Amino acid sequence: MSSLPIASSLPPARTLPSSPEARPAGRGRARKLGGALVLTLLLLLPLISGGYWTFTLGVCFANAIAIISVSFLVRYGGEVSIGHGVFVAAGAYTVAVLEKYLGLSLLASLPVAALLGGVLGVVFAFPSRNLSGIYLAVATMALALALPELLLHFSSVSGGYEGLYVKLDALPGVPKNLQRYYLPLVGLVLVALLLRHFRRSRQAMALLLIRTSAHAAESFGVRRSWARLSCMALSAAIAAIGGAMLSFSSSTVSPNSFTLWTSIFLLVGSVVCLHSMSALGSLIGGVFLTLMPLLLAGAGDWVPILYGGALLAVVLGVNALPAAMRARLEGGAA
């Protein structure tokens, strides 16, 4: 009988912070606050940095979008692509060609680039829908190997070795250096937000189910061929958006920008960021992909060794992070 007064006299306020309900809410608020601070810093950065860093970070944002496309295929398709540079090139050349021949700016040609990328993804995925693993990787690599020669063969349209220039302003009245920074940044945030919404959809659950157990998925009416086409189409469309932003931020496209190494580096960037589809995680891969070659440019014959060492250090370092932080980078909203 004496236990009731003792229990009722305990102050409940001290138990609230350690309750299971309070801890996730606190972590959620901390994540949102951290994401807001990072986004605010990126928005203000052009006001305090020089033109070189504004240009370089714009390229980082565009590369981050392309890296998300590779991560999407890995996450939902369970496959590895060594040819996503083809879809990136499709988006980049769409913007450049439509500007040269039709006078369209980035904002008008961006939907066309995304649509073309999705169509190319379906065109490639349909005949290769029964391939998986190393066989699909080799098939995508064949695309990447053939791309530069195809661009040079149609040099009357693609501009040949010299390539094409992207000069038109997307937002008249805004300085071009700011456009080349803010538009890729906005594109990265929007793609990450759309994928965050997609992760909660039935279509995403169906793709994950078909990846985990094809037989179980087919018993629920989810066809593997549909999953393969959907994954490749969405991944290629995202890659084309990244390519469109890349052509605008760098102001030029050429066959030398889309070789086999381009596709390999996109895969490397996806590995560095743990196949993240968040803005923050993919930006880590974009920064590594863009800045590391610049930092090692003066190393001469040591470049491959130093690049491999840096890649190994980043991968091992990221995997050594606490589980909560790795989960944040892999799938958290940025």
Coordinates of C-alpha atoms in Angstrom, one line a residue:
M1 CA 0.0 0.0 0.0
S2 CA 2.9 2.3 0.6
S3 CA 4.1 2.0 -3.0
L4 CA 1.3 4.2 -4.4
P5 CA 2.4 7.4 -2.6
I6 CA 6.0 6.8 -3.5
A7 CA 5.2 6.2 -7.2
S8 CA 3.0 9.3 -7.4
S9 CA 5.6 11.5 -5.8
L10 CA 8.2 10.8 -8.5
P11 CA 8.6 13.8 -10.8
P12 CA 7.5 12.8 -14.3
A13 CA 9.4 15.5 -16.0
R14 CA 12.7 13.7 -15.6
T15 CA 11.5 10.7 -17.4
L16 CA 10.3 12.4 -20.5
P17 CA 13.7 13.2 -22.2
S18 CA 14.7 9.5 -22.0
S19 CA 11.5 8.1 -23.2
P20 CA 11.5 6.2 -26.6
E21 CA 9.1 8.7 -28.1
A22 CA 11.1 11.7 -27.2
R23 CA 14.5 10.5 -28.6
P24 CA 13.4 10.0 -32.2
A25 CA 11.6 13.4 -32.2
G26 CA 14.7 15.1 -30.9
R27 CA 16.9 13.4 -33.5
G28 CA 14.4 14.4 -36.2
R29 CA 14.6 18.0 -35.1
A30 CA 18.4 17.9 -35.0
R31 CA 18.5 16.5 -38.5
K32 CA 16.2 19.1 -39.9
L33 CA 18.2 21.8 -38.2
G34 CA 21.5 20.5 -39.5
G35 CA 20.0 20.2 -43.0
A36 CA 18.7 23.8 -42.8
L37 CA 22.1 25.1 -41.7
V38 CA 23.9 23.3 -44.5
L39 CA 21.4 24.6 -47.1
T40 CA 21.7 28.1 -45.7
L41 CA 25.5 28.0 -45.9
L42 CA 25.3 26.8 -49.6
L43 CA 22.9 29.6 -50.4
L44 CA 25.1 32.2 -48.9
L45 CA 28.4 30.8 -50.2
P46 CA 28.5 32.7 -53.5
L47 CA 28.3 36.0 -51.6
I48 CA 31.5 35.3 -49.7
S49 CA 33.5 33.1 -52.2
G50 CA 35.2 33.8 -55.5
G51 CA 34.0 33.0 -58.9
Y52 CA 36.2 29.9 -59.2
W53 CA 34.6 28.2 -56.2
T54 CA 31.1 29.3 -57.4
F55 CA 31.8 27.6 -60.8
T56 CA 33.4 24.5 -59.2
L57 CA 30.6 23.9 -56.7
G58 CA 28.0 24.3 -59.5
V59 CA 29.7 21.4 -61.2
C60 CA 29.7 19.5 -57.9
F61 CA 25.9 19.9 -57.6
A62 CA 25.4 18.7 -61.2
N63 CA 27.7 15.7 -60.6
A64 CA 25.8 14.9 -57.4
I65 CA 22.5 14.6 -59.4
A66 CA 24.2 12.2 -61.8
I67 CA 25.6 10.2 -58.9
I68 CA 22.0 9.9 -57.4
S69 CA 21.0 8.2 -60.7
V70 CA 23.6 5.5 -60.2
S71 CA 22.6 5.1 -56.5
F72 CA 19.0 4.8 -57.5
L73 CA 19.7 1.9 -59.8
V74 CA 21.8 0.2 -57.1
R75 CA 19.2 0.7 -54.3
Y76 CA 16.1 -0.3 -56.2
G77 CA 17.4 -2.4 -59.0
G78 CA 20.2 -4.1 -57.2
E79 CA 22.4 -3.6 -60.3
V80 CA 25.6 -1.8 -61.1
S81 CA 26.0 0.3 -64.2
I82 CA 29.3 1.3 -65.8
G83 CA 27.6 3.2 -68.6
H84 CA 25.5 5.9 -67.0
G85 CA 27.7 8.5 -68.6
V86 CA 25.6 7.8 -71.8
F87 CA 22.5 9.1 -70.1
V88 CA 24.3 12.0 -68.6
A89 CA 25.6 12.8 -72.1
A90 CA 22.1 12.6 -73.5
G91 CA 20.8 15.3 -71.1
A92 CA 23.9 17.5 -71.7
Y93 CA 23.7 17.3 -75.5
T94 CA 19.9 17.8 -75.5
V95 CA 20.4 21.2 -73.8
A96 CA 23.2 22.2 -76.1
V97 CA 21.5 21.1 -79.3
L98 CA 18.2 22.6 -78.5
E99 CA 19.9 25.9 -77.7
K100 CA 22.0 25.9 -80.9
Y101 CA 19.2 24.9 -83.3
L102 CA 16.0 26.1 -81.6
G103 CA 17.3 28.8 -79.3
L104 CA 15.8 27.2 -76.2
S105 CA 17.2 27.9 -72.7
L106 CA 17.9 25.4 -70.0
L107 CA 14.5 25.7 -68.3
A108 CA 12.7 24.9 -71.6
S109 CA 15.0 22.1 -72.6
L110 CA 15.3 20.4 -69.2
P111 CA 12.0 18.5 -69.4
V112 CA 13.0 17.3 -72.9
A113 CA 16.3 16.1 -71.6
A114 CA 14.6 14.2 -68.7
L115 CA 12.1 12.6 -71.1
L116 CA 14.8 11.6 -73.6
G117 CA 16.9 10.1 -70.8
G118 CA 13.9 8.0 -69.6
V119 CA 13.2 6.8 -73.2
L120 CA 16.8 5.8 -73.7
G121 CA 16.7 4.0 -70.4
V122 CA 13.7 1.9 -71.6
V123 CA 15.3 1.3 -75.0
F124 CA 18.4 -0.1 -73.3
A125 CA 16.6 -2.0 -70.5
F126 CA 14.1 -3.8 -72.7
P127 CA 16.5 -6.0 -74.7
S128 CA 18.7 -6.4 -71.6
R129 CA 15.9 -7.1 -69.2
N130 CA 17.1 -10.7 -68.6
L131 CA 20.6 -9.7 -67.8
S132 CA 21.9 -9.0 -64.3
G133 CA 25.0 -8.8 -62.3
I134 CA 28.3 -8.7 -64.2
Y135 CA 26.5 -9.3 -67.5
L136 CA 24.5 -6.1 -67.2
A137 CA 27.5 -4.2 -66.0
V138 CA 29.4 -5.3 -69.1
A139 CA 26.5 -4.3 -71.4
T140 CA 26.4 -0.8 -69.9
M141 CA 30.1 -0.6 -70.3
A142 CA 29.7 -1.3 -74.0
L143 CA 27.4 1.7 -74.3
A144 CA 30.0 3.9 -72.6
L145 CA 32.8 2.7 -74.9
A146 CA 30.7 3.4 -78.0
L147 CA 29.4 6.8 -77.0
P148 CA 32.5 9.0 -78.0
E149 CA 32.7 7.4 -81.4
L150 CA 28.9 7.9 -82.0
L151 CA 29.2 11.6 -81.0
L152 CA 32.1 12.1 -83.4
H153 CA 30.3 10.2 -86.2
F154 CA 27.4 12.7 -86.0
S155 CA 29.7 15.7 -85.7
S156 CA 27.5 17.8 -87.8
V157 CA 25.0 17.8 -85.0
S158 CA 27.2 17.2 -81.9
G159 CA 30.0 19.6 -82.9
G160 CA 32.7 17.0 -83.2
Y161 CA 35.8 17.3 -81.1
E162 CA 35.1 20.9 -80.3
G163 CA 31.7 20.2 -78.9
L164 CA 28.9 22.7 -78.3
Y165 CA 28.6 25.7 -76.1
V166 CA 25.7 26.6 -73.8
K167 CA 25.5 30.4 -73.6
L168 CA 21.8 31.3 -73.1
D169 CA 20.7 32.6 -69.7
A170 CA 18.1 30.5 -68.0
L171 CA 17.0 33.5 -65.8
P172 CA 17.4 36.8 -67.6
G173 CA 18.7 39.6 -65.4
V174 CA 20.6 37.3 -63.0
P175 CA 24.4 37.1 -63.3
K176 CA 25.4 34.0 -65.2
N177 CA 27.9 32.9 -62.5
L178 CA 25.0 32.8 -60.0
Q179 CA 22.8 31.0 -62.4
R180 CA 25.4 28.3 -62.9
Y181 CA 25.6 27.9 -59.1
Y182 CA 22.0 28.2 -57.9
L183 CA 20.2 26.2 -60.6
P184 CA 22.2 23.0 -60.1
L185 CA 21.8 23.4 -56.4
V186 CA 18.0 23.8 -56.7
G187 CA 17.9 20.9 -59.1
L188 CA 19.8 18.7 -56.6
V189 CA 17.5 19.6 -53.7
L190 CA 14.4 19.0 -55.8
V191 CA 15.6 15.6 -57.1
A192 CA 16.4 14.6 -53.5
L193 CA 13.0 15.7 -52.2
L194 CA 11.2 13.9 -55.0
L195 CA 13.1 10.7 -54.3
R196 CA 12.3 11.1 -50.6
H197 CA 8.6 11.2 -51.5
F198 CA 9.1 8.3 -53.9
R199 CA 10.6 6.1 -51.1
R200 CA 7.3 6.2 -49.3
S201 CA 5.3 5.2 -52.3
R202 CA 3.8 1.8 -53.3
Q203 CA 6.0 1.8 -56.4
A204 CA 9.1 2.0 -54.3
M205 CA 7.9 -0.9 -52.1
A206 CA 7.2 -3.0 -55.2
L207 CA 10.7 -2.3 -56.6
L208 CA 12.3 -3.3 -53.3
L209 CA 10.2 -6.4 -53.1
I210 CA 11.1 -7.6 -56.6
R211 CA 14.8 -7.0 -55.7
T212 CA 14.5 -9.0 -52.4
S213 CA 12.5 -11.9 -53.8
A214 CA 11.4 -12.0 -57.4
H215 CA 9.1 -15.1 -56.8
A216 CA 7.4 -13.4 -53.8
A217 CA 6.9 -10.2 -55.8
E218 CA 5.4 -12.1 -58.8
S219 CA 2.9 -13.8 -56.5
F220 CA 1.7 -10.3 -55.6
G221 CA 1.4 -9.4 -59.3
V222 CA 4.7 -7.4 -59.5
R223 CA 6.5 -8.4 -62.7
R224 CA 10.3 -8.4 -62.8
S225 CA 10.4 -7.0 -66.3
W226 CA 8.3 -4.1 -65.2
A227 CA 10.7 -3.4 -62.3
R228 CA 13.7 -3.5 -64.5
L229 CA 12.2 -1.1 -67.1
S230 CA 11.0 1.3 -64.3
C231 CA 14.3 1.3 -62.5
M232 CA 16.3 2.0 -65.6
A233 CA 13.9 4.6 -67.0
L234 CA 13.8 6.6 -63.7
S235 CA 17.6 6.3 -63.2
A236 CA 18.3 7.4 -66.8
A237 CA 16.0 10.3 -66.5
I238 CA 17.7 11.5 -63.3
A239 CA 21.1 11.1 -65.0
A240 CA 19.9 13.2 -68.0
I241 CA 18.8 15.9 -65.5
G242 CA 22.3 15.8 -64.1
G243 CA 23.8 16.1 -67.6
A244 CA 21.6 19.0 -68.4
M245 CA 22.7 20.8 -65.3
L246 CA 26.3 19.9 -66.0
S247 CA 26.2 21.3 -69.5
F248 CA 24.8 24.6 -68.2
S249 CA 27.1 24.9 -65.2
S250 CA 30.2 24.1 -67.3
S251 CA 28.9 26.0 -70.4
T252 CA 30.2 23.4 -72.8
V253 CA 29.8 19.8 -73.9
S254 CA 32.2 17.6 -75.9
P255 CA 32.9 13.9 -76.5
N256 CA 36.0 14.0 -74.3
S257 CA 33.7 14.8 -71.3
F258 CA 31.7 11.5 -71.7
T259 CA 34.2 8.7 -72.0
L260 CA 34.2 5.3 -70.2
W261 CA 36.0 7.0 -67.3
T262 CA 33.1 9.3 -66.8
S263 CA 30.8 6.4 -66.1
I264 CA 33.4 4.7 -63.8
F265 CA 33.8 7.9 -61.8
L266 CA 30.1 8.2 -61.4
L267 CA 30.1 4.7 -59.9
V268 CA 33.0 5.7 -57.7
G269 CA 31.1 8.7 -56.5
S270 CA 28.1 6.5 -55.6
V271 CA 30.3 4.2 -53.6
V272 CA 31.9 7.1 -51.8
C273 CA 28.5 8.4 -50.6
L274 CA 27.3 4.8 -49.8
H275 CA 24.8 4.9 -52.6
S276 CA 23.0 7.8 -50.9
M277 CA 19.9 9.4 -52.5
S278 CA 19.9 12.4 -50.2
A279 CA 21.2 15.8 -51.2
L280 CA 23.8 15.8 -48.4
G281 CA 25.1 12.3 -49.1
S282 CA 25.2 12.6 -52.9
L283 CA 27.0 16.0 -52.5
I284 CA 29.8 14.2 -50.7
G285 CA 30.2 12.0 -53.8
G286 CA 30.0 15.0 -56.1
V287 CA 32.6 16.9 -54.2
F288 CA 35.0 13.9 -54.3
L289 CA 34.3 13.3 -58.0
T290 CA 34.9 17.0 -58.9
L291 CA 37.6 18.2 -56.5
M292 CA 39.9 15.3 -56.0
P293 CA 41.2 15.3 -59.6
L294 CA 41.8 19.1 -59.3
L295 CA 43.7 18.7 -56.0
L296 CA 45.9 15.9 -57.5
A297 CA 46.4 17.7 -60.9
G298 CA 50.0 18.6 -60.1
A299 CA 51.1 15.2 -58.7
G300 CA 52.2 13.8 -62.1
D301 CA 52.7 10.1 -62.2
W302 CA 51.5 9.8 -58.6
V303 CA 47.9 10.8 -59.5
P304 CA 46.6 7.2 -59.8
I305 CA 48.2 6.1 -56.6
L306 CA 47.1 9.2 -54.6
Y307 CA 43.6 9.0 -56.1
G308 CA 43.3 5.3 -55.2
G309 CA 44.6 6.1 -51.7
A310 CA 42.1 8.9 -51.3
L311 CA 39.2 6.7 -52.4
L312 CA 40.3 3.9 -50.0
A313 CA 40.6 6.4 -47.1
V314 CA 37.1 7.9 -47.8
V315 CA 35.4 4.6 -48.2
L316 CA 37.0 3.1 -45.0
G317 CA 36.4 6.4 -43.1
V318 CA 32.8 6.6 -44.0
N319 CA 32.2 3.0 -43.1
A320 CA 33.9 3.6 -39.7
L321 CA 31.3 6.3 -38.8
P322 CA 28.6 5.5 -36.2
A323 CA 25.7 3.6 -37.6
A324 CA 23.3 6.5 -37.0
M325 CA 25.5 8.8 -39.1
R326 CA 25.9 6.3 -41.9
A327 CA 22.1 5.8 -42.0
R328 CA 21.8 9.6 -42.3
L329 CA 24.2 9.7 -45.2
E330 CA 22.6 6.7 -46.9
G331 CA 19.0 7.6 -46.8
G332 CA 18.2 10.6 -44.7
A333 CA 16.7 13.7 -46.0
A334 CA 19.0 16.6 -46.5

